[in-house]
Amino acid sequence: MATRAPPAGHASLAEILAEALPKDASFTFYHVSTPPTKCAAIFSPPPGARPERTYCESHHLNVSVQAQDNGHPGEVLVFAIEILIYTTSHLTTLFVSKADSTGYLSLLNLPRAVDSPIRTISTNFIRWLVRNRQRPGKRLVVSLFARAQDQYLFPGSVDNPTKHVADDTALVKWWCKVLDPVLREYEHEPGQSSEATPTGTTAQGYLIIPGLERIETQRFFPATVKSDPADQKRWTHGHPLLQITRHPNAPPRCLIPHFPDDPKSRYMDELDDELPDGGSQSILSPRGNGQWKSVRSLDQFWDMMSFRQECSSGRLVGFIWINLTPPDLEETVDDEEPIGSQMSSISEVLAPTKDVEKHKSDSSQKKKKKKLTGPIISRTPRIKQTDSKPQSSVKDEITKYYIWPTSSRGQLVLDEKAYKRGTELLQRQNFSNYEAASSSTSLWINEAKLLGGVPSWGIKVVGTKSRPNVDCAVNGSGINVLNTSIVRKKRKADEEAPQPEKNCNEAQTLSTTLIRRKPKENDTPASGETSSAVNVLGSNLVRKKPKA
């Protein structure tokens, strides 16, 4: 099947972020990426099969702000996120590798009513990559693990008192909220009782927290799941590993992806020591049936993960997936042969027969070395021709294994070595205080500029999303409705009567004569008198309680 290009007309990252960020808030984005590069397969192959050809594309987005007061004139980084895109001939995986903040976002003095810009940026960056990396007929999976840690990308930032470090429970909930808008951009998967066939791409969210049961896990889902129909919940306890694999009957080690710096990957490496060959990837490796001795199923694997040091001792680690299924999914038929027969059939193909060996020996005997005669003529040395084009233009945009649209690349496209150098440079800086963070920001921006060979870089984005009016809102009929978030507090006895407040859109207000207030002690009318608005009994009509 020919690979088609993604739909045209996708908005740029800057346009998407400008619409989502608070009005008049200014940010500068530094986006670095690499071309798709051949890498080790993230899924172990079944016994007797070759590893899938896999490509990896790295994206690193840094965000900086400029302080609004004169006391902090320098630019400082406030947030960074790294996403690795793994692609094969049948699957695209977006793995959120790292994300971290410095705490200096407080320099913008944004009101508390504004949504977190960091969560907004994370959601829209992932959403933008998902839109641009979807391939017709291929699944796309967003995968990440949420593990609380003081700092990931910005050394010393934990010493900044304005940095908020979320605990493990809050972090898992936060990432589910980040991915929920991405999920709800697509149709829901058909429920068991639903007969409707989806017309577009469907999406389903999954969450596993080792050590927690299904009911306990549900409290980490976003609040939006409460409004979902009972048979169409957009979030569920579990994983999509059996759906995304090409070999659902293979051993568990072939179904679980292997990502860098991933808790489950480290556990898989230890389990591979139980194999006869220590988990070698060679096609001729005598690994038996590829089955671990101590873990025999996926359910048992997740149960054992709860006893790992990273998932125990009162700490929670959440594994989250968003599984996107296109309407024209290419069905992959799995080979139903037993694993042993697969190995034997591969060995039969690779092992030369006796006839082939005899033919090779006969042909080798017939060949004779040709005796060289005549004068020796020296060859003119040739200079190796190198392609002067940048690496970004050497790669194909559309192949069987990936798509690489020009519109969704980083502002700087670096090769793998330069990209690694830039990320390592960032992780050697100091963000413990503003002066050090500002200096580190300037150093990293300039060094990345030299790596990319550009005179300047960075995209400035000013938010355009209007802030909601918390005083009053006007519905479509033109009637003013009081915001339910406004709470009227009880006035103290010595407070003066409230003055009429200005309303929105020239709404009518009550007259002060119609406002009942608690009378003061010195406001009590004389005997036999009444106020102009309220009838009061005279003192001679009040029955007093006799003294004892």
Coordinates of C-alpha atoms in Angstrom, one line a residue:
M1 CA 0.0 0.0 0.0
A2 CA 1.4 3.4 -0.9
T3 CA 2.0 5.7 1.9
R4 CA 0.2 9.0 1.7
A5 CA 1.1 12.4 3.1
P6 CA -0.7 13.7 6.2
P7 CA -3.6 16.1 5.6
A8 CA -2.6 19.6 4.6
G9 CA -3.7 22.7 6.4
H10 CA -2.5 21.9 9.9
A11 CA -1.8 25.0 11.9
S12 CA 1.7 25.7 13.0
L13 CA 2.8 25.1 16.6
A14 CA 3.1 28.9 17.2
E15 CA -0.5 29.5 16.0
I16 CA -1.8 26.7 18.2
L17 CA 0.0 27.9 21.3
A18 CA -1.0 31.6 20.7
E19 CA -4.7 30.6 20.7
A20 CA -4.3 28.6 23.9
L21 CA -2.0 30.8 26.1
P22 CA -3.3 33.7 28.2
K23 CA -3.9 37.0 26.5
D24 CA -0.9 39.3 26.4
A25 CA 1.4 36.7 28.1
S26 CA 4.7 36.5 26.1
F27 CA 6.8 33.3 25.7
T28 CA 9.7 32.3 23.5
F29 CA 9.9 28.8 22.2
Y30 CA 13.1 26.9 21.2
H31 CA 12.3 23.7 19.2
V32 CA 15.1 21.3 18.3
S33 CA 14.5 18.0 16.5
T34 CA 16.4 15.3 14.7
P35 CA 15.7 13.5 11.4
P36 CA 14.3 9.9 11.7
T37 CA 17.3 7.8 12.4
K38 CA 17.5 4.0 12.4
C39 CA 17.6 2.7 15.9
A40 CA 17.2 -0.5 18.0
A41 CA 13.8 -2.0 17.9
I42 CA 11.6 -1.1 21.0
F43 CA 9.8 -4.5 20.8
S44 CA 11.8 -7.7 21.2
P45 CA 11.1 -10.0 18.2
P46 CA 9.5 -13.5 18.7
P47 CA 11.9 -16.4 18.6
G48 CA 13.1 -17.0 15.1
A49 CA 12.0 -13.6 13.8
R50 CA 14.1 -10.6 13.0
P51 CA 13.8 -7.3 15.0
E52 CA 11.5 -4.8 13.3
R53 CA 13.2 -2.0 11.4
T54 CA 12.6 1.0 13.7
Y55 CA 13.4 4.7 13.3
C56 CA 13.6 7.3 16.1
E57 CA 13.0 11.1 15.8
S58 CA 13.7 13.3 18.8
H59 CA 12.0 16.6 19.7
H60 CA 13.0 19.0 22.5
L61 CA 10.9 22.1 23.2
N62 CA 12.3 24.7 25.6
V63 CA 10.2 27.7 26.8
S64 CA 11.5 31.0 28.2
V65 CA 10.0 34.2 29.5
Q66 CA 11.1 37.7 30.0
A67 CA 10.4 39.2 33.4
Q68 CA 8.0 42.1 33.4
D69 CA 9.8 44.2 36.0
N70 CA 13.1 46.0 35.7
G71 CA 14.7 44.0 38.5
H72 CA 15.0 40.9 36.3
P73 CA 15.8 42.1 32.8
G74 CA 17.2 38.8 31.5
E75 CA 15.5 35.9 29.7
V76 CA 15.1 32.7 31.6
L77 CA 13.9 29.2 30.8
V78 CA 10.7 28.1 32.5
F79 CA 9.8 24.7 31.0
A80 CA 11.2 21.9 28.8
I81 CA 9.7 18.7 27.3
E82 CA 11.3 16.0 25.3
I83 CA 9.3 13.6 23.1
L84 CA 10.8 10.6 21.1
I85 CA 8.9 9.3 18.1
Y86 CA 9.4 5.7 17.2
T87 CA 8.1 4.4 13.9
T88 CA 7.9 1.0 12.2
S89 CA 6.0 -0.2 9.2
H90 CA 2.8 -0.6 11.2
L91 CA 3.0 1.6 14.3
T92 CA 3.9 5.1 15.4
T93 CA 4.8 5.6 19.1
L94 CA 5.1 9.0 20.8
F95 CA 7.0 8.5 24.0
V96 CA 7.1 11.5 26.4
S97 CA 10.6 11.0 27.7
K98 CA 11.1 14.0 30.1
A99 CA 9.4 17.2 31.2
D100 CA 10.6 19.7 33.8
S101 CA 10.0 23.3 35.0
T102 CA 12.2 25.8 36.8
G103 CA 9.6 27.7 38.8
Y104 CA 10.4 31.1 37.2
L105 CA 7.1 31.2 35.4
S106 CA 6.0 33.3 38.5
L107 CA 7.9 36.2 37.0
L108 CA 4.9 36.8 34.6
N109 CA 2.6 37.5 37.6
L110 CA -0.3 35.7 36.0
P111 CA -3.6 35.6 38.0
R112 CA -4.5 32.3 39.6
A113 CA -7.7 32.1 37.5
V114 CA -5.6 31.5 34.4
D115 CA -5.0 27.9 33.4
S116 CA -1.5 26.6 33.9
P117 CA 0.6 27.7 30.9
I118 CA 2.8 24.6 31.4
R119 CA 0.0 22.2 31.1
T120 CA -1.4 24.1 28.1
I121 CA 2.0 24.0 26.4
S122 CA 2.4 20.2 27.1
T123 CA -1.1 19.4 25.8
N124 CA -0.8 21.4 22.6
F125 CA 2.7 20.3 21.8
I126 CA 1.7 16.6 22.0
R127 CA -1.5 17.3 20.1
W128 CA 0.5 19.1 17.3
L129 CA 2.9 16.1 17.0
V130 CA 0.0 13.6 17.0
R131 CA -1.8 15.5 14.2
N132 CA 1.3 15.7 12.0
R133 CA 2.6 12.1 12.6
Q134 CA -0.6 10.2 11.9
R135 CA -0.3 7.8 9.0
P136 CA -3.3 6.3 7.1
G137 CA -3.9 2.8 8.1
K138 CA -1.4 2.8 11.0
R139 CA -1.9 3.0 14.7
L140 CA -0.5 5.8 16.8
V141 CA 0.2 5.4 20.5
V142 CA 1.1 8.2 23.0
S143 CA 3.0 6.6 25.9
L144 CA 4.6 7.9 29.1
F145 CA 5.2 7.0 32.7
A146 CA 4.6 9.5 35.5
R147 CA 7.2 9.4 38.3
A148 CA 7.6 12.2 40.8
Q149 CA 11.2 13.6 41.0
D150 CA 12.6 16.9 42.1
Q151 CA 14.3 17.8 38.8
Y152 CA 14.7 16.1 35.4
L153 CA 16.2 18.6 33.0
F154 CA 17.1 21.7 35.0
P155 CA 19.9 21.1 37.6
G156 CA 19.5 23.1 40.8
S157 CA 16.0 24.2 40.0
V158 CA 14.8 22.3 43.1
D159 CA 16.5 25.0 45.2
N160 CA 14.2 27.7 43.7
P161 CA 11.5 28.3 46.3
T162 CA 9.0 29.3 43.6
K163 CA 9.2 25.8 41.9
H164 CA 6.3 23.6 42.7
V165 CA 7.3 19.9 42.9
A166 CA 4.2 17.7 42.6
D167 CA 4.0 14.5 44.5
D168 CA 3.4 11.1 42.8
T169 CA -0.4 11.2 43.1
A170 CA -0.7 14.8 41.8
L171 CA 1.7 14.1 39.0
V172 CA -0.3 11.1 37.6
K173 CA -3.5 13.1 37.7
W174 CA -1.7 16.0 36.1
W175 CA -0.5 14.0 33.1
C176 CA -4.0 12.5 32.6
K177 CA -5.4 16.0 32.4
V178 CA -2.7 16.9 29.9
L179 CA -3.6 14.0 27.6
D180 CA -7.4 14.2 28.0
P181 CA -7.9 17.1 25.5
V182 CA -5.8 15.1 23.0
L183 CA -7.9 12.0 23.5
R184 CA -11.2 13.8 23.2
E185 CA -10.3 15.3 19.8
Y186 CA -11.2 11.9 18.3
E187 CA -14.2 9.6 18.4
H188 CA -14.7 7.1 21.2
E189 CA -14.1 3.5 20.6
P190 CA -17.4 1.6 20.0
G191 CA -18.7 0.0 23.2
Q192 CA -19.8 -3.6 23.5
S193 CA -23.5 -2.7 23.3
S194 CA -22.9 -0.1 20.5
E195 CA -23.7 -1.0 16.9
A196 CA -22.5 2.3 15.5
T197 CA -19.3 2.1 13.4
P198 CA -16.8 4.9 13.8
T199 CA -16.3 7.1 10.8
G200 CA -13.0 8.6 11.9
T201 CA -10.0 7.9 14.1
T202 CA -10.9 6.6 17.5
A203 CA -9.0 7.1 20.7
Q204 CA -8.9 5.4 24.1
G205 CA -7.0 6.3 27.3
Y206 CA -5.4 3.6 29.5
L207 CA -3.8 3.9 33.0
I208 CA -2.0 1.3 35.1
I209 CA -0.5 2.1 38.5
P210 CA 1.3 -1.0 39.8
G211 CA -0.1 -2.0 43.2
L212 CA -3.5 -0.4 42.8
E213 CA -6.7 -2.2 41.8
R214 CA -9.1 -1.0 39.2
I215 CA -11.4 0.9 41.6
E216 CA -8.4 2.7 43.2
T217 CA -7.0 3.7 39.8
Q218 CA -10.3 5.4 38.7
R219 CA -9.8 8.2 41.1
F220 CA -6.8 9.3 39.0
F221 CA -8.9 9.8 35.8
P222 CA -9.8 13.3 34.7
A223 CA -13.1 14.7 36.0
T224 CA -14.5 14.7 32.4
V225 CA -14.8 10.9 32.5
K226 CA -17.8 11.3 34.9
S227 CA -19.9 12.6 32.0
D228 CA -19.0 9.7 29.7
P229 CA -21.7 7.1 29.0
A230 CA -21.3 3.9 31.0
D231 CA -20.2 1.8 28.0
Q232 CA -18.1 4.5 26.4
K233 CA -15.7 5.6 29.1
R234 CA -12.8 7.4 27.5
W235 CA -10.4 6.3 30.3
T236 CA -10.0 2.7 31.5
H237 CA -7.8 0.7 33.8
G238 CA -5.5 -1.4 31.7
H239 CA -3.1 -1.2 28.7
P240 CA -3.3 -1.5 24.9
L241 CA -0.3 -3.7 24.4
L242 CA -2.2 -6.6 22.9
Q243 CA -3.9 -4.3 20.4
I244 CA -0.7 -2.6 19.1
T245 CA 1.4 -5.7 18.7
R246 CA 1.8 -7.7 15.5
H247 CA 2.3 -10.9 17.5
P248 CA -0.3 -11.2 20.2
N249 CA 0.5 -14.8 20.8
A250 CA 4.2 -14.1 21.4
P251 CA 5.8 -14.2 24.9
P252 CA 5.3 -11.2 27.2
R253 CA 8.8 -9.9 26.6
C254 CA 7.8 -9.4 22.9
L255 CA 4.7 -7.3 23.8
I256 CA 6.2 -4.7 26.2
P257 CA 8.0 -1.7 24.6
H258 CA 11.6 -1.0 25.7
F259 CA 12.1 2.8 26.3
P260 CA 15.1 4.7 27.7
D261 CA 15.1 5.4 31.4
D262 CA 11.9 3.5 31.9
P263 CA 11.2 1.5 35.1
K264 CA 9.6 -1.4 33.3
S265 CA 12.5 -1.5 30.8
R266 CA 15.0 -2.0 33.6
Y267 CA 12.8 -4.8 35.0
M268 CA 12.7 -6.5 31.6
D269 CA 16.5 -6.3 31.3
E270 CA 16.7 -8.2 34.6
L271 CA 14.2 -10.8 33.5
D272 CA 16.1 -11.4 30.2
D273 CA 18.9 -12.8 32.3
E274 CA 16.6 -15.8 32.8
L275 CA 16.8 -16.7 29.1
P276 CA 19.4 -19.2 27.9
D277 CA 21.3 -16.6 25.9
G278 CA 20.6 -13.6 28.2
G279 CA 18.1 -12.1 25.8
S280 CA 20.3 -11.8 22.7
Q281 CA 18.6 -10.3 19.7
S282 CA 20.3 -12.6 17.2
I283 CA 18.1 -14.5 14.8
L284 CA 20.1 -17.6 15.4
S285 CA 20.2 -17.3 19.1
P286 CA 19.2 -20.5 21.0
R287 CA 16.8 -18.6 23.3
G288 CA 14.3 -21.5 23.4
N289 CA 10.7 -20.3 23.4
G290 CA 11.6 -16.7 24.5
Q291 CA 9.6 -17.2 27.8
W292 CA 10.8 -15.8 31.1
K293 CA 10.9 -18.3 33.9
S294 CA 9.4 -16.2 36.7
V295 CA 6.9 -14.1 34.7
R296 CA 4.6 -16.0 32.3
S297 CA 1.9 -13.4 31.4
L298 CA 1.4 -9.6 31.1
D299 CA -0.9 -9.6 34.2
Q300 CA 1.8 -11.2 36.2
F301 CA 4.4 -8.7 34.9
W302 CA 2.3 -5.8 36.1
D303 CA 1.7 -7.5 39.5
M304 CA 5.5 -8.0 39.9
M305 CA 6.1 -4.3 38.9
S306 CA 4.4 -3.2 42.1
F307 CA 7.2 -4.8 44.2
R308 CA 9.9 -2.9 42.3
Q309 CA 11.7 -0.2 44.3
E310 CA 10.6 2.5 41.9
C311 CA 6.9 1.5 42.4
S312 CA 6.9 0.6 46.1
S313 CA 7.9 2.2 49.4
G314 CA 4.8 4.4 49.3
R315 CA 5.6 5.8 45.8
L316 CA 3.3 5.6 42.8
V317 CA 4.3 5.3 39.2
G318 CA 1.6 5.7 36.6
F319 CA 1.9 4.2 33.1
I320 CA -0.3 6.0 30.7
W321 CA -1.3 5.4 27.0
I322 CA -3.5 7.0 24.4
N323 CA -4.3 4.5 21.6
L324 CA -5.4 6.1 18.3
T325 CA -7.0 3.7 15.8
P326 CA -7.6 4.9 12.2
P327 CA -10.8 3.8 10.4
D328 CA -8.8 2.1 7.6
L329 CA -6.5 0.2 9.9
E330 CA -4.3 -2.3 8.0
E331 CA -5.0 -5.7 9.6
T332 CA -1.9 -7.7 10.3
V333 CA -2.5 -11.5 10.4
D334 CA -0.4 -13.1 13.0
D335 CA 1.3 -16.4 12.2
E336 CA -0.6 -19.1 14.2
E337 CA 2.3 -21.5 14.1
P338 CA 3.8 -22.5 17.5
I339 CA 6.9 -20.7 18.5
G340 CA 9.0 -23.9 18.2
S341 CA 7.9 -24.5 14.6
Q342 CA 8.7 -20.9 13.7
M343 CA 12.3 -21.4 14.9
S344 CA 12.6 -24.7 13.1
S345 CA 11.3 -23.3 9.8
I346 CA 13.7 -20.3 10.1
S347 CA 16.6 -22.7 10.8
E348 CA 15.6 -24.9 7.8
V349 CA 15.7 -21.8 5.5
L350 CA 19.0 -20.6 6.8
A351 CA 20.7 -24.0 7.0
P352 CA 22.2 -24.9 3.6
T353 CA 21.3 -28.3 2.1
K354 CA 23.9 -30.9 1.1
D355 CA 23.2 -30.3 -2.6
V356 CA 23.9 -26.6 -2.1
E357 CA 27.1 -27.2 -0.3
K358 CA 28.3 -29.7 -2.9
H359 CA 27.5 -27.2 -5.7
K360 CA 29.5 -24.5 -3.9
S361 CA 32.5 -26.8 -3.5
D362 CA 32.4 -27.9 -7.1
S363 CA 32.2 -24.3 -8.4
S364 CA 35.0 -23.2 -6.1
Q365 CA 37.3 -25.9 -7.6
K366 CA 36.6 -24.8 -11.1
K367 CA 37.6 -21.2 -10.4
K368 CA 41.2 -20.5 -11.0
K369 CA 43.1 -17.4 -10.1
K370 CA 43.9 -15.2 -13.1
K371 CA 47.6 -14.5 -13.4
L372 CA 48.3 -10.8 -13.6
T373 CA 50.7 -9.7 -16.3
G374 CA 51.9 -6.4 -17.8
P375 CA 53.1 -3.1 -16.4
I376 CA 51.8 -1.7 -13.2
I377 CA 49.8 1.5 -13.7
S378 CA 49.2 3.6 -10.7
R379 CA 45.7 5.1 -10.2
T380 CA 45.1 8.8 -9.7
P381 CA 43.9 9.3 -6.1
R382 CA 40.2 10.3 -5.8
I383 CA 38.7 12.7 -3.2
K384 CA 35.7 11.3 -1.5
Q385 CA 32.6 13.2 -2.5
T386 CA 30.5 14.4 0.4
D387 CA 27.0 15.7 0.2
S388 CA 27.0 19.4 1.0
K389 CA 23.3 19.4 1.6
P390 CA 22.1 19.6 5.3
Q391 CA 20.9 16.3 6.7
S392 CA 17.3 17.6 6.8
S393 CA 17.2 17.6 3.0
V394 CA 18.9 14.2 2.6
K395 CA 16.1 12.2 4.3
D396 CA 12.9 11.3 2.4
E397 CA 9.8 12.9 3.8
I398 CA 7.6 9.8 3.2
T399 CA 8.7 6.2 3.4
K400 CA 7.2 2.9 4.4
Y401 CA 8.5 3.3 7.9
Y402 CA 7.8 7.0 8.8
I403 CA 6.6 10.4 7.6
W404 CA 8.7 13.5 8.2
P405 CA 6.7 16.6 7.2
T406 CA 8.7 19.8 6.9
S407 CA 6.0 21.7 8.7
S408 CA 6.4 19.7 11.9
R409 CA 10.2 19.7 12.3
G410 CA 12.1 21.8 14.9
Q411 CA 13.4 25.2 14.1
L412 CA 16.8 23.6 14.4
V413 CA 17.2 20.2 12.9
L414 CA 20.4 18.6 14.3
D415 CA 21.9 15.2 13.7
E416 CA 21.8 12.7 16.6
K417 CA 25.3 13.6 17.9
A418 CA 24.7 17.4 17.9
Y419 CA 21.2 16.9 19.5
K420 CA 22.7 14.8 22.3
R421 CA 25.4 17.4 22.9
G422 CA 22.8 20.2 23.2
T423 CA 20.7 18.3 25.7
E424 CA 23.7 17.3 27.8
L425 CA 24.8 20.9 27.8
L426 CA 21.5 22.0 29.3
Q427 CA 21.8 19.4 32.0
R428 CA 25.1 20.8 33.1
Q429 CA 23.8 24.3 33.9
N430 CA 22.6 25.8 37.1
F431 CA 19.0 27.0 37.7
S432 CA 19.1 27.4 41.5
N433 CA 18.6 31.2 41.5
Y434 CA 17.5 33.8 38.9
E435 CA 21.0 35.1 38.1
A436 CA 22.4 31.6 37.5
A437 CA 19.3 30.6 35.5
S438 CA 19.4 33.6 33.3
S439 CA 23.1 33.1 32.6
S440 CA 22.6 29.4 31.9
T441 CA 19.7 30.2 29.6
S442 CA 21.8 32.6 27.5
L443 CA 24.6 30.1 27.3
W444 CA 22.4 27.2 26.1
I445 CA 20.6 29.4 23.5
N446 CA 24.0 30.6 22.0
E447 CA 25.5 27.1 22.0
A448 CA 22.5 25.6 20.3
K449 CA 22.6 28.4 17.8
L450 CA 26.2 27.4 16.9
L451 CA 25.3 23.8 16.7
G452 CA 22.5 24.6 14.2
G453 CA 24.7 27.1 12.2
V454 CA 22.1 29.9 12.4
P455 CA 22.5 33.6 13.2
S456 CA 19.5 33.6 15.6
W457 CA 16.6 31.4 16.6
G458 CA 13.6 31.2 18.8
I459 CA 9.9 31.9 18.1
K460 CA 8.2 34.6 20.2
V461 CA 4.5 33.8 20.9
V462 CA 2.0 36.2 22.6
G463 CA -1.1 34.6 23.9
T464 CA -4.5 35.7 22.6
K465 CA -6.9 33.6 24.7
S466 CA -9.2 36.0 26.6
R467 CA -9.5 35.7 30.3
P468 CA -13.0 34.9 31.5
N469 CA -14.9 37.7 33.2
V470 CA -15.4 36.5 36.8
D471 CA -17.9 39.2 37.7
C472 CA -20.7 38.3 35.4
A473 CA -21.4 36.4 32.2
V474 CA -23.9 37.0 29.5
N475 CA -25.7 34.1 27.9
G476 CA -27.1 34.0 24.3
S477 CA -30.5 35.5 25.3
G478 CA -28.8 38.7 26.7
I479 CA -29.8 37.9 30.3
N480 CA -27.1 38.6 32.9
V481 CA -26.3 35.5 35.0
L482 CA -24.4 35.7 38.3
N483 CA -21.3 33.5 38.3
T484 CA -21.7 30.7 40.7
S485 CA -18.1 31.0 41.8
I486 CA -18.8 34.3 43.4
V487 CA -19.5 33.8 47.2
R488 CA -21.3 36.4 49.2
K489 CA -19.9 36.7 52.7
K490 CA -21.9 37.7 55.7
R491 CA -21.2 41.3 56.8
K492 CA -20.1 42.1 60.2
A493 CA -22.5 44.1 62.5
D494 CA -20.3 47.3 62.4
E495 CA -20.0 47.4 58.6
E496 CA -21.8 50.1 56.7
A497 CA -24.5 49.4 54.2
P498 CA -23.1 48.2 50.9
Q499 CA -23.0 50.7 48.0
P500 CA -24.7 49.7 44.8
E501 CA -22.1 48.0 42.6
K502 CA -21.7 48.7 38.9
N503 CA -23.1 45.9 36.8
C504 CA -22.1 44.4 33.5
N505 CA -23.9 45.5 30.3
E506 CA -26.0 48.1 32.1
A507 CA -28.1 45.7 34.1
Q508 CA -30.7 47.1 36.4
T509 CA -29.9 47.1 40.1
L510 CA -31.9 47.1 43.3
S511 CA -32.6 50.5 45.0
T512 CA -31.0 51.0 48.3
T513 CA -34.4 51.4 49.9
L514 CA -35.2 47.7 49.0
I515 CA -32.1 46.4 50.7
R516 CA -32.8 45.0 54.2
R517 CA -29.9 45.4 56.6
K518 CA -29.5 44.5 60.2
P519 CA -30.3 47.5 62.4
K520 CA -27.7 48.9 64.9
E521 CA -28.4 49.3 68.6
N522 CA -28.6 53.1 68.3
D523 CA -31.0 52.8 65.4
T524 CA -33.9 51.6 67.6
P525 CA -36.9 53.9 67.2
A526 CA -38.4 55.7 70.2
S527 CA -41.5 54.4 72.0
G528 CA -44.6 54.6 69.8
E529 CA -42.6 55.5 66.7
T530 CA -42.2 53.5 63.6
S531 CA -39.8 53.9 60.7
S532 CA -41.0 54.9 57.3
A533 CA -40.4 51.5 55.8
V534 CA -40.8 49.0 58.7
N535 CA -43.6 48.7 61.3
V536 CA -42.2 48.4 64.8
L537 CA -44.1 47.6 68.0
G538 CA -44.0 50.2 70.8
S539 CA -42.3 49.5 74.0
N540 CA -45.7 49.4 75.9
L541 CA -46.7 46.5 73.8
V542 CA -43.7 44.3 74.5
R543 CA -44.3 41.7 77.2
K544 CA -41.3 41.4 79.5
K545 CA -40.4 38.3 81.5
P546 CA -41.0 38.8 85.2
K547 CA -38.0 38.6 87.5
A548 CA -37.6 35.7 89.9

